[in-house]
Amino acid sequence: MVARVIYNKEVLPTYYLLGLGYGGRTAPSPGQFYMLKVNRGIDPFLRRPFGAYRVIRPDNGEDAVEILYKVVGKGTMLMSELCPGDGVDLLGPLGRGFHLHGGRGKHIMVAGGVGIVPFYILAERLICQEAGRAVLLFGGRGKEDLPGLGDFGKLGLVVKVATDNGEVGRRCLVTELLADEITGDSVVYACGPKGMLREVAGIAAEKNVPCYVSLDRVMACGVGACLGCAVRVALPPSYAEHEEGRMDVQPYKMVCRDGPVFDSREIEWDKL
Amino acid sequence: MVARVIYNKEVLPTYYLLGLGYGGRTAPSPGQFYMLKVNRGIDPFLRRPFGAYRVIRPDNGEDAVEILYKVVGKGTMLMSELCPGDGVDLLGPLGRGFHLHGGRGKHIMVAGGVGIVPFYILAERLICQEAGRAVLLFGGRGKEDLPGLGDFGKLGLVVKVATDNGEVGRRCLVTELLADEITGDSVVYACGPKGMLREVAGIAAEKNVPCYVSLDRVMACGVGACLGCAVRVALPPSYAEHEEGRMDVQPYKMVCRDGPVFDSREIEWDKL
Amino acid sequence: MGQAIGDVTVPDLSVDIAGIKLVNPVMTASGTFGYGEEFAPYVDLNGLGAVVVKGISLQPKPGNPTPRIVETAAGMLNSIGLQNIGVERFVEEKLPFLSGFGTRVIVNFFGDSIDEYRELAAVLDGADGISALEMNISCPNKEEGWLEFGTRPELTYRVVNEIKKRLRLPLIVKLSPNVTDITTIARAAEDGGADALSLINTLSGMAVDIETRRARLANVIGGLSGPAIKPVALKMVWQVFNAVKLPVIGIGGIMTYEDALEFMMVGASAVQVGTANFIDPEVSIKIVEGMKEYLVNKCILRIRDLVGVLESEYD
Amino acid sequence: MGQAIGDVTVPDLSVDIAGIKLVNPVMTASGTFGYGEEFAPYVDLNGLGAVVVKGISLQPKPGNPTPRIVETAAGMLNSIGLQNIGVERFVEEKLPFLSGFGTRVIVNFFGDSIDEYRELAAVLDGADGISALEMNISCPNKEEGWLEFGTRPELTYRVVNEIKKRLRLPLIVKLSPNVTDITTIARAAEDGGADALSLINTLSGMAVDIETRRARLANVIGGLSGPAIKPVALKMVWQVFNAVKLPVIGIGGIMTYEDALEFMMVGASAVQVGTANFIDPEVSIKIVEGMKEYLVNKCILRIRDLVGVLESEYD
Ligand SMILES: Cc1cc2nc3c(=O)[nH]c(=O)nc-3n(C[C@H](O)[C@H](O)[C@H](O)COP(=O)(O)OP(=O)(O)OC[C@H]3O[C@@H](n4cnc5c(N)ncnc54)[C@H](O)[C@@H]3O)c2cc1C
Ligand SMILES: Cc1cc2nc3c(=O)[nH]c(=O)nc-3n(C[C@H](O)[C@H](O)[C@H](O)COP(=O)(O)OP(=O)(O)OC[C@H]3O[C@@H](n4cnc5c(N)ncnc54)[C@H](O)[C@@H]3O)c2cc1C
Ligand SMILES: Cc1cc2nc3c(=O)[nH]c(=O)nc-3n(C[C@H](O)[C@H](O)[C@H](O)COP(=O)(O)O)c2cc1C
Ligand SMILES: Cc1cc2nc3c(=O)[nH]c(=O)nc-3n(C[C@H](O)[C@H](O)[C@H](O)COP(=O)(O)O)c2cc1C
Ligand code: FES
Ligand code: FES
């Protein structure tokens, strides 16, 4: 499934926005991702996973599914060199995204850096479903680490920013914003670095509110076949005696197929 | 030694002319070549050998060494996508080119397709040294298989063309042109497909005139270190008894270092 | 298929392996195609010669700690640790889906003792919808100090012989490349009664993260697959083809129909496509198409006429 | 070098191998750097830890028929056939040039019988300007039905022992990766008296041209080198490091300083850069520079402190 590049622009240093011809594809649900093969040939060898950032339907021009990405290595470096008209092989949308808790209380999205990606579509859905209050907490090192920030302003949700250097928003960690923001009727959605997710999960657990995290693992197939992207899950205590004897309950789930979004209580955070 | 691409243009279908920033490099002698690394990364893995076609010194603008190439596989396909400003890693000029027989008789250059490459610089030298009459015999499948033909007209030497389909010049093999052209005071220089070279060598041997051929082998190092580009040479009869006992005379020469140009009598044509 | 004999525009891609007929010689390799269902949305399973499922054991296996995969130059390392749902759930939950297609189902299986292999083979032998078994012998044998069954001819002979003598289904034995001389293992499997051999399994390898100073795989050592290993695989298939009478299935780094034909020319009667499925789910179908075109262009009537045609003398 | 002790801006890159000191741990691998002179116009040989020359035999060898090399995915196959000018001309014509540099000269050598190894080693032992010998045991032994010396522990032990007991120069034994268990060979070489081990030599492989239906190498089988084999090499270096007390030299697919450090972390005291020289003649110097920078950035004083630091437990 080859998609054409419509645009590929640097939105911040090392952050790019790639528009791919949408052409009547299945719409991605919030948190779903694509496996992209950005290069011909075998260097790099594997596909790379990228979340669906937005689907744009301009009045004129071609519909685009947008990939918002950060250049971190060989594959993303090659991606940054894609030009309009180039082909990109796209598999997806894949995986299970965020479960929408309709109506209930306060919806808090916690994003770290490029972890912002799944929240545009999620925010759209939350707003469209009038699902209570929606808040985005967005953390980064500085103002150049907050890709897409401008896009969220237009959506009309509450956006609070934390930066390490205080350039934008509060000078603190995004988890500190969460600690202030969280209420007993909150639902938390998080995407970002492992350390941040663990912290977020801890805060949510303390308040005993639902928390969904999107995990990042190296992937090969993206469809649950290779069993490479495993994460260790905490078996619910009820299973422990009854089922483990049968060795039948799998202690691993696949990020690509069972996730990338998981209930934070499911994850064995120490083994991540 | 990274050279900048100044231009890279399709001169005929599948034939390209690549101008690389010359920057005070050693001038290539006729028949010498460069090892080019056209891609970053490891696909394709090895450098590729390409002859020096011309060195252009425009009145204004940057000096360029020109590579004239045909797209035949992965490496040359990637080359064809190079844009002005891109870097190309260049090793060379390498190897031993054509030995110039000053003054003597008729100099016949026989080129097949992209085998034209070494003859531009050779023709320049021959003309500049007023080394007798210089003739270029150029063969190809049709008019789209005669890259650089126009360039030679300007040099003011005799050019005769043979094509398989008769579109340009005579409808015959270039070796038939040679059979007509060759005289007892000729020196023959040839570059092209293996079959053509063998034929040319035979015609020259019949007339008992010197003949130099430029050979094409897959190369890895280009500098005589890997011993990969070996060709079997015919040991001169005088060596046979005296030296072979010592196993000291090497039956292989390296195209990259001892060639790519060889005296045609040196080559074991059956083993090529 | 039922093509007119001699019609070069409809070449015959079918091959026989271990007494079963495949519509074409292209199968998906074990562990790279799940239980078929994972790829079913992206590939027409009916277009495949066979699907070889992820290795099955008697009991479910949780698999290795993570990380389990890492990319390498022209390949990848995996240490999945043979995670699988166990034979019981496989037969109940996965087999019915796969049997619904026109493609052959080959079940890859393994154990850590001869008893386990035997018990497992018996269960699979009784199940419906399986065309053949593929026995993975790149597994440590707990009865022999955890030596791998596939690295000693005696062990290979014994395990193959014990399983084969009770088996109804054809038995393919899958060889490990991590040996000094693969022909001795191949002959041991042949003597033990194998109906066909498949090779190669992954090469042992590792990778290090110099920032953390740790192996990139939690299990430290993993199996290398992909184009990087193709030259090694080809050489071993050629050696084994010349050493045994059994049909050979070629595996290792196949990405294109050209790769597949290289394997067939050195002696493989069929091939398996592994890691390439991750790069392009439709790769196996494209390989079948490419083969067909190649045969048409060369006016070759039957793909099996290409098996082992390598001219081994150089002029 | 003579750096101030404890000055982190001038890290100590020197290493000891087999009793000789190298200014840095980066050597060029045998067969990929000729006799040094071929690359001298492009590289400052003084910047290298050592140059390991193309394998030398007692008599000159013509080498294999052509074609001899073919590109593969992330690597290449070669069947040069150990072409070389013989020890006599080597000592007369090549050694004086190389000895003119500040770098160590290590001479790779091979034979097809213990006698030939012995005679050759004696000649080299008497020559000036050689720092150590590297013994290639991936060679068929005509006295033992052409089995390779490096594939049987008994043969390895015997040939190493016979050579070592008469040798003045340090002896590095270079191991073949085409074996079931490289640690048994490594231990045999250690028992035989080797001063160091280097690994890996090339993996056996082949490639086919489907148009001509011939092997792409005239010799059919060749040796695979380059990044493709790095995972296999790393794993074997790690295994051998854990099995013997000798210093180990890591070889296989090294293209960058990161690759080199991976080898050092799994236990290599030094490394050799092979095929990468063909891609970039200056690669070894760049690797030395990269190592230096890495040490400075991490405030590590001595490169040898990184040898074998792999944390083998995963949290
Ligand atoms: C479900 C999912 C969704 C993602 N969505 C996005 C997104 O929308 N935007 C974005 O910029 N990034 C996203 N990522 C991360 C992205 O996949 C990696 O940054 C990318 O694969 C790196 O490729 P590279 O070749 O540039 O880096 P490499 O050269 O391969 O490695 C550079 C660094 O990236 C890490 N990395 C490499 N491959 C992967 C991989 N497959 N998965 C995770 N980390 C990897 C390496 O460990 C290394 O630290 C997502 C990852 C997952 C699992
Ligand atoms: C001394 C010398 C000078 C040359 N000069 C020129 C030139 O000026 N212009 C030009 O167009 N070509 C020239 N060639 C040939 C050129 O090197 C090959 O066409 C090129 O390497 C093919 O690379 P590829 O990746 O596109 O093809 P590949 O995909 O590697 O292979 C395609 C075809 O090219 C052949 N081939 C691959 N590598 C080489 C190689 N290293 N040498 C020879 N053949 C190869 C293969 O056998 C195959 O048939 C020269 C070759 C030599 C040895
Ligand atoms: C992720 C992964 C899992 C694998 N699991 C199995 C397995 O369960 N049983 C088995 O016999 N081989 C297994 N293999 C090996 C493949 O079937 C195949 O032999 C090997 O990958 C070489 O082929 P390739 O290079 O085409 O991938 C696995 C390979 C990979 C990459
Ligand atoms: C063209 C070529 C020639 C080689 N010749 C020799 C040799 O004469 N003796 C030897 O011990 N190893 C030889 N080798 C093996 C290399 O020294 C090295 O062990 C191997 O290539 C793996 O390293 P690399 O991947 O960095 O190339 C040769 C390798 C190549 C590519
Ligand atoms: S990436 Fe293959 S199972 Fe998830
Ligand atoms: S290409 Fe290495 S010797 Fe000629």
mmCIF file of C-alpha atoms in Angstrom, chain D residues 66-309:
data_model
loop_
_atom_site.group_PDB
_atom_site.id
_atom_site.type_symbol
_atom_site.label_atom_id
_atom_site.label_comp_id
_atom_site.label_asym_id
_atom_site.label_seq_id
_atom_site.Cartn_x
_atom_site.Cartn_y
_atom_site.Cartn_z
ATOM 1 C CA THR D 66 37.883 -15.692 -11.456
ATOM 2 C CA PRO D 67 35.332 -14.284 -10.633
ATOM 3 C CA ARG D 68 36.576 -14.079 -7.085
ATOM 4 C CA ILE D 69 34.313 -11.577 -5.398
ATOM 5 C CA VAL D 70 30.633 -10.791 -5.311
ATOM 6 C CA GLU D 71 28.634 -8.262 -3.384
ATOM 7 C CA THR D 72 25.924 -9.558 -1.055
ATOM 8 C CA ALA D 73 23.452 -7.912 1.301
ATOM 9 C CA ALA D 74 25.575 -5.799 3.671
ATOM 10 C CA GLY D 75 28.652 -7.780 2.780
ATOM 11 C CA MET D 76 30.641 -9.599 0.176
ATOM 12 C CA LEU D 77 31.852 -13.067 -0.660
ATOM 13 C CA ASN D 78 35.450 -13.683 -1.645
ATOM 14 C CA SER D 79 37.332 -16.682 -2.886
ATOM 15 C CA ILE D 80 40.720 -15.135 -3.493
ATOM 16 C CA GLY D 81 42.255 -18.501 -2.775
ATOM 17 C CA LEU D 82 45.002 -17.064 -0.622
ATOM 18 C CA GLN D 83 46.946 -15.669 -3.607
ATOM 19 C CA ASN D 84 50.251 -14.316 -2.339
ATOM 20 C CA ILE D 85 53.825 -13.760 -3.424
ATOM 21 C CA GLY D 86 55.347 -16.261 -0.985
ATOM 22 C CA VAL D 87 57.380 -15.624 2.109
ATOM 23 C CA GLU D 88 60.677 -15.039 0.318
ATOM 24 C CA ARG D 89 59.507 -12.128 -1.794
ATOM 25 C CA PHE D 90 57.380 -10.865 1.084
ATOM 26 C CA VAL D 91 60.389 -10.549 3.351
ATOM 27 C CA GLU D 92 62.537 -9.055 0.591
ATOM 28 C CA GLU D 93 60.109 -6.707 -1.095
ATOM 29 C CA LYS D 94 57.238 -5.899 1.207
ATOM 30 C CA LEU D 95 58.476 -6.020 4.767
ATOM 31 C CA PRO D 96 61.095 -3.238 4.459
ATOM 32 C CA PHE D 97 58.436 -0.768 3.312
ATOM 33 C CA LEU D 98 56.105 -1.638 6.175
ATOM 34 C CA SER D 99 58.847 -1.596 8.796
ATOM 35 C CA GLY D 100 59.451 2.030 7.884
ATOM 36 C CA PHE D 101 56.323 3.068 9.756
ATOM 37 C CA GLY D 102 55.692 3.427 13.448
ATOM 38 C CA THR D 103 52.906 0.892 13.314
ATOM 39 C CA ARG D 104 53.195 -2.742 14.363
ATOM 40 C CA VAL D 105 53.443 -5.333 11.626
ATOM 41 C CA ILE D 106 51.633 -8.611 12.185
ATOM 42 C CA VAL D 107 52.110 -11.311 9.589
ATOM 43 C CA ASN D 108 49.222 -13.615 8.799
ATOM 44 C CA PHE D 109 50.393 -17.021 7.557
ATOM 45 C CA PHE D 110 49.010 -20.387 6.552
ATOM 46 C CA GLY D 111 49.969 -23.783 5.211
ATOM 47 C CA ASP D 112 48.410 -27.046 4.172
ATOM 48 C CA SER D 113 50.432 -29.231 6.517
ATOM 49 C CA ILE D 114 52.063 -28.894 9.909
ATOM 50 C CA ASP D 115 55.455 -29.066 8.233
ATOM 51 C CA GLU D 116 54.662 -26.163 5.993
ATOM 52 C CA TYR D 117 53.407 -24.070 8.913
ATOM 53 C CA ARG D 118 56.533 -24.904 10.848
ATOM 54 C CA GLU D 119 58.992 -24.085 8.094
ATOM 55 C CA LEU D 120 57.190 -20.853 7.281
ATOM 56 C CA ALA D 121 57.005 -19.758 10.904
ATOM 57 C CA ALA D 122 60.754 -20.330 11.217
ATOM 58 C CA VAL D 123 61.472 -18.034 8.266
ATOM 59 C CA LEU D 124 59.197 -15.315 9.608
ATOM 60 C CA ASP D 125 60.597 -15.696 13.104
ATOM 61 C CA GLY D 126 64.005 -14.808 11.731
ATOM 62 C CA ALA D 127 62.897 -11.725 9.814
ATOM 63 C CA ASP D 128 63.222 -8.198 11.147
ATOM 64 C CA GLY D 129 60.366 -5.810 11.613
ATOM 65 C CA ILE D 130 57.623 -8.254 12.565
ATOM 66 C CA SER D 131 55.849 -7.799 15.902
ATOM 67 C CA ALA D 132 53.736 -10.926 15.937
ATOM 68 C CA LEU D 133 52.442 -13.728 13.759
ATOM 69 C CA GLU D 134 48.794 -14.468 13.099
ATOM 70 C CA MET D 135 48.166 -18.057 12.196
ATOM 71 C CA ASN D 136 45.219 -18.682 9.890
ATOM 72 C CA ILE D 137 43.866 -22.134 10.685
ATOM 73 C CA SER D 138 40.863 -21.945 8.349
ATOM 74 C CA CYS D 139 42.868 -23.980 5.866
ATOM 75 C CA PRO D 140 42.477 -27.539 4.701
ATOM 76 C CA ASN D 141 45.068 -29.958 6.011
ATOM 77 C CA LYS D 142 46.326 -32.244 3.312
ATOM 78 C CA GLU D 143 47.535 -34.759 5.892
ATOM 79 C CA GLU D 144 44.058 -35.229 7.326
ATOM 80 C CA GLY D 145 41.825 -35.638 4.323
ATOM 81 C CA TRP D 146 41.678 -31.860 3.782
ATOM 82 C CA LEU D 147 39.801 -31.247 7.006
ATOM 83 C CA GLU D 148 40.351 -27.689 8.139
ATOM 84 C CA PHE D 149 42.805 -27.253 11.011
ATOM 85 C CA GLY D 150 40.366 -24.853 12.612
ATOM 86 C CA THR D 151 37.366 -27.178 12.709
ATOM 87 C CA ARG D 152 38.675 -29.957 14.998
ATOM 88 C CA PRO D 153 40.099 -29.261 18.428
ATOM 89 C CA GLU D 154 42.709 -32.044 18.054
ATOM 90 C CA LEU D 155 44.049 -30.594 14.808
ATOM 91 C CA THR D 156 44.016 -27.086 16.206
ATOM 92 C CA TYR D 157 45.895 -28.159 19.290
ATOM 93 C CA ARG D 158 48.479 -30.035 17.291
ATOM 94 C CA VAL D 159 49.292 -27.357 14.744
ATOM 95 C CA VAL D 160 49.395 -24.575 17.339
ATOM 96 C CA ASN D 161 51.543 -26.594 19.679
ATOM 97 C CA GLU D 162 54.025 -27.607 16.981
ATOM 98 C CA ILE D 163 54.496 -24.043 15.807
ATOM 99 C CA LYS D 164 54.505 -22.324 19.175
ATOM 100 C CA LYS D 165 57.146 -24.433 20.825
ATOM 101 C CA ARG D 166 59.834 -23.203 18.431
ATOM 102 C CA LEU D 167 58.651 -19.613 18.106
ATOM 103 C CA ARG D 168 60.259 -16.451 19.429
ATOM 104 C CA LEU D 169 57.510 -14.131 18.204
ATOM 105 C CA PRO D 170 54.099 -13.945 19.871
ATOM 106 C CA LEU D 171 51.540 -16.191 18.189
ATOM 107 C CA ILE D 172 47.995 -15.107 17.504
ATOM 108 C CA VAL D 173 45.703 -17.901 16.332
ATOM 109 C CA LYS D 174 42.871 -16.839 14.026
ATOM 110 C CA LEU D 175 39.735 -18.923 14.409
ATOM 111 C CA SER D 176 37.178 -20.044 11.864
ATOM 112 C CA PRO D 177 33.510 -19.361 12.692
ATOM 113 C CA ASN D 178 32.267 -22.351 10.707
ATOM 114 C CA VAL D 179 32.105 -24.648 13.704
ATOM 115 C CA THR D 180 29.508 -26.009 16.097
ATOM 116 C CA ASP D 181 31.247 -24.759 19.218
ATOM 117 C CA ILE D 182 34.002 -22.208 18.839
ATOM 118 C CA THR D 183 34.943 -22.407 22.515
ATOM 119 C CA THR D 184 36.327 -25.927 22.112
ATOM 120 C CA ILE D 185 38.604 -24.717 19.316
ATOM 121 C CA ALA D 186 39.590 -21.653 21.318
ATOM 122 C CA ARG D 187 40.521 -23.816 24.286
ATOM 123 C CA ALA D 188 42.523 -26.150 22.079
ATOM 124 C CA ALA D 189 44.474 -23.182 20.727
ATOM 125 C CA GLU D 190 45.028 -21.925 24.267
ATOM 126 C CA ASP D 191 46.223 -25.337 25.404
ATOM 127 C CA GLY D 192 48.472 -25.476 22.349
ATOM 128 C CA GLY D 193 50.227 -22.333 23.526
ATOM 129 C CA ALA D 194 48.652 -19.472 21.594
ATOM 130 C CA ASP D 195 49.409 -16.021 23.000
ATOM 131 C CA ALA D 196 46.189 -14.508 21.710
ATOM 132 C CA LEU D 197 43.177 -15.443 19.607
ATOM 133 C CA SER D 198 41.659 -13.479 16.768
ATOM 134 C CA LEU D 199 38.171 -14.099 15.422
ATOM 135 C CA ILE D 200 36.253 -14.378 13.226
ATOM 136 C CA ASN D 201 37.463 -15.344 9.817
ATOM 137 C CA THR D 202 34.805 -15.352 7.081
ATOM 138 C CA LEU D 203 31.624 -17.440 7.158
ATOM 139 C CA SER D 204 31.238 -19.951 4.335
ATOM 140 C CA GLY D 205 28.707 -18.851 1.775
ATOM 141 C CA MET D 206 27.722 -18.783 -1.863
ATOM 142 C CA ALA D 207 25.691 -16.842 -4.419
ATOM 143 C CA VAL D 208 24.050 -17.839 -7.678
ATOM 144 C CA ASP D 209 23.456 -16.021 -10.942
ATOM 145 C CA ILE D 210 20.008 -17.169 -12.021
ATOM 146 C CA GLU D 211 20.599 -16.035 -15.612
ATOM 147 C CA THR D 212 23.670 -18.189 -16.190
ATOM 148 C CA ARG D 213 22.642 -20.811 -13.581
ATOM 149 C CA ARG D 214 26.147 -20.702 -12.221
ATOM 150 C CA ALA D 215 27.689 -19.868 -8.916
ATOM 151 C CA ARG D 216 28.826 -16.246 -8.910
ATOM 152 C CA LEU D 217 32.269 -17.336 -7.722
ATOM 153 C CA ALA D 218 34.368 -19.585 -9.911
ATOM 154 C CA ASN D 219 35.243 -21.486 -6.755
ATOM 155 C CA VAL D 220 31.488 -21.824 -5.971
ATOM 156 C CA ILE D 221 32.003 -21.326 -2.230
ATOM 157 C CA GLY D 222 33.540 -18.214 -0.731
ATOM 158 C CA GLY D 223 33.931 -16.379 2.549
ATOM 159 C CA LEU D 224 31.300 -13.918 3.726
ATOM 160 C CA SER D 225 32.514 -10.709 5.367
ATOM 161 C CA GLY D 226 31.162 -7.280 6.200
ATOM 162 C CA PRO D 227 28.410 -5.909 8.449
ATOM 163 C CA ALA D 228 26.176 -8.880 7.640
ATOM 164 C CA ILE D 229 28.326 -11.114 9.851
ATOM 165 C CA LYS D 230 28.842 -8.744 12.773
ATOM 166 C CA PRO D 231 26.199 -10.311 15.032
ATOM 167 C CA VAL D 232 27.732 -13.758 14.553
ATOM 168 C CA ALA D 233 31.232 -12.437 15.214
ATOM 169 C CA LEU D 234 30.204 -10.559 18.358
ATOM 170 C CA LYS D 235 28.566 -13.625 19.791
ATOM 171 C CA MET D 236 31.624 -15.768 19.168
ATOM 172 C CA VAL D 237 34.005 -13.195 20.644
ATOM 173 C CA TRP D 238 31.820 -13.043 23.728
ATOM 174 C CA GLN D 239 31.739 -16.823 24.030
ATOM 175 C CA VAL D 240 35.483 -17.162 23.570
ATOM 176 C CA PHE D 241 36.228 -14.324 25.987
ATOM 177 C CA ASN D 242 34.242 -16.212 28.592
ATOM 178 C CA ALA D 243 35.930 -19.532 27.808
ATOM 179 C CA VAL D 244 39.656 -18.707 27.745
ATOM 180 C CA LYS D 245 42.135 -16.519 29.575
ATOM 181 C CA LEU D 246 43.928 -15.326 26.439
ATOM 182 C CA PRO D 247 43.420 -11.865 25.019
ATOM 183 C CA VAL D 248 40.974 -11.864 22.130
ATOM 184 C CA ILE D 249 41.005 -9.752 18.968
ATOM 185 C CA GLY D 250 37.541 -9.066 17.591
ATOM 186 C CA ILE D 251 36.925 -9.146 13.835
ATOM 187 C CA GLY D 252 33.824 -9.112 11.689
ATOM 188 C CA GLY D 253 31.843 -6.365 10.050
ATOM 189 C CA ILE D 254 33.389 -3.457 11.921
ATOM 190 C CA MET D 255 32.570 -0.198 10.101
ATOM 191 C CA THR D 256 32.416 2.384 12.910
ATOM 192 C CA TYR D 257 33.895 3.075 16.315
ATOM 193 C CA GLU D 258 30.600 1.995 17.802
ATOM 194 C CA ASP D 259 31.015 -1.410 16.184
ATOM 195 C CA ALA D 260 34.568 -1.611 17.514
ATOM 196 C CA LEU D 261 33.422 -0.756 21.031
ATOM 197 C CA GLU D 262 30.743 -3.423 20.877
ATOM 198 C CA PHE D 263 33.519 -5.948 20.301
ATOM 199 C CA MET D 264 35.629 -4.541 23.114
ATOM 200 C CA MET D 265 32.711 -4.597 25.539
ATOM 201 C CA VAL D 266 32.069 -8.283 24.868
ATOM 202 C CA GLY D 267 35.718 -9.001 25.557
ATOM 203 C CA ALA D 268 37.982 -8.045 22.665
ATOM 204 C CA SER D 269 41.240 -6.404 23.755
ATOM 205 C CA ALA D 270 41.693 -5.111 20.232
ATOM 206 C CA VAL D 271 39.896 -5.239 16.893
ATOM 207 C CA GLN D 272 40.623 -5.710 13.224
ATOM 208 C CA VAL D 273 38.869 -3.812 10.479
ATOM 209 C CA GLY D 274 38.486 -5.785 7.273
ATOM 210 C CA THR D 275 36.063 -5.271 4.441
ATOM 211 C CA ALA D 276 35.309 -1.734 5.614
ATOM 212 C CA ASN D 277 38.706 -0.667 4.222
ATOM 213 C CA PHE D 278 37.244 -1.149 0.756
ATOM 214 C CA ILE D 279 34.380 1.204 1.470
ATOM 215 C CA ASP D 280 36.560 3.837 3.082
ATOM 216 C CA PRO D 281 40.344 3.562 3.173
ATOM 217 C CA GLU D 282 40.460 5.932 6.128
ATOM 218 C CA VAL D 283 37.931 3.996 8.163
ATOM 219 C CA SER D 284 40.441 2.654 10.701
ATOM 220 C CA ILE D 285 41.770 6.119 11.463
ATOM 221 C CA LYS D 286 38.218 7.390 11.829
ATOM 222 C CA ILE D 287 37.498 4.552 14.246
ATOM 223 C CA VAL D 288 40.511 5.541 16.362
ATOM 224 C CA GLU D 289 39.299 9.153 16.367
ATOM 225 C CA GLY D 290 35.792 8.063 17.297
ATOM 226 C CA MET D 291 37.070 5.964 20.185
ATOM 227 C CA LYS D 292 39.088 8.877 21.500
ATOM 228 C CA GLU D 293 36.100 11.166 21.419
ATOM 229 C CA TYR D 294 33.906 8.578 23.099
ATOM 230 C CA LEU D 295 36.399 8.208 25.945
ATOM 231 C CA VAL D 296 36.710 11.958 26.385
ATOM 232 C CA ASN D 297 32.948 12.413 26.428
ATOM 233 C CA LYS D 298 32.465 9.643 28.952
ATOM 234 C CA CYS D 299 35.509 10.638 31.041
ATOM 235 C CA ILE D 300 37.053 7.199 30.649
ATOM 236 C CA LEU D 301 40.825 7.271 31.035
ATOM 237 C CA ARG D 302 41.869 4.061 29.360
ATOM 238 C CA ILE D 303 40.263 2.172 26.532
ATOM 239 C CA ARG D 304 41.317 -1.098 28.078
ATOM 240 C CA ASP D 305 38.919 -0.409 30.922
ATOM 241 C CA LEU D 306 36.117 -1.127 28.476
ATOM 242 C CA VAL D 307 37.266 -4.635 27.638
ATOM 243 C CA GLY D 308 34.625 -7.152 28.671
ATOM 244 C CA VAL D 309 32.465 -4.673 30.589
#
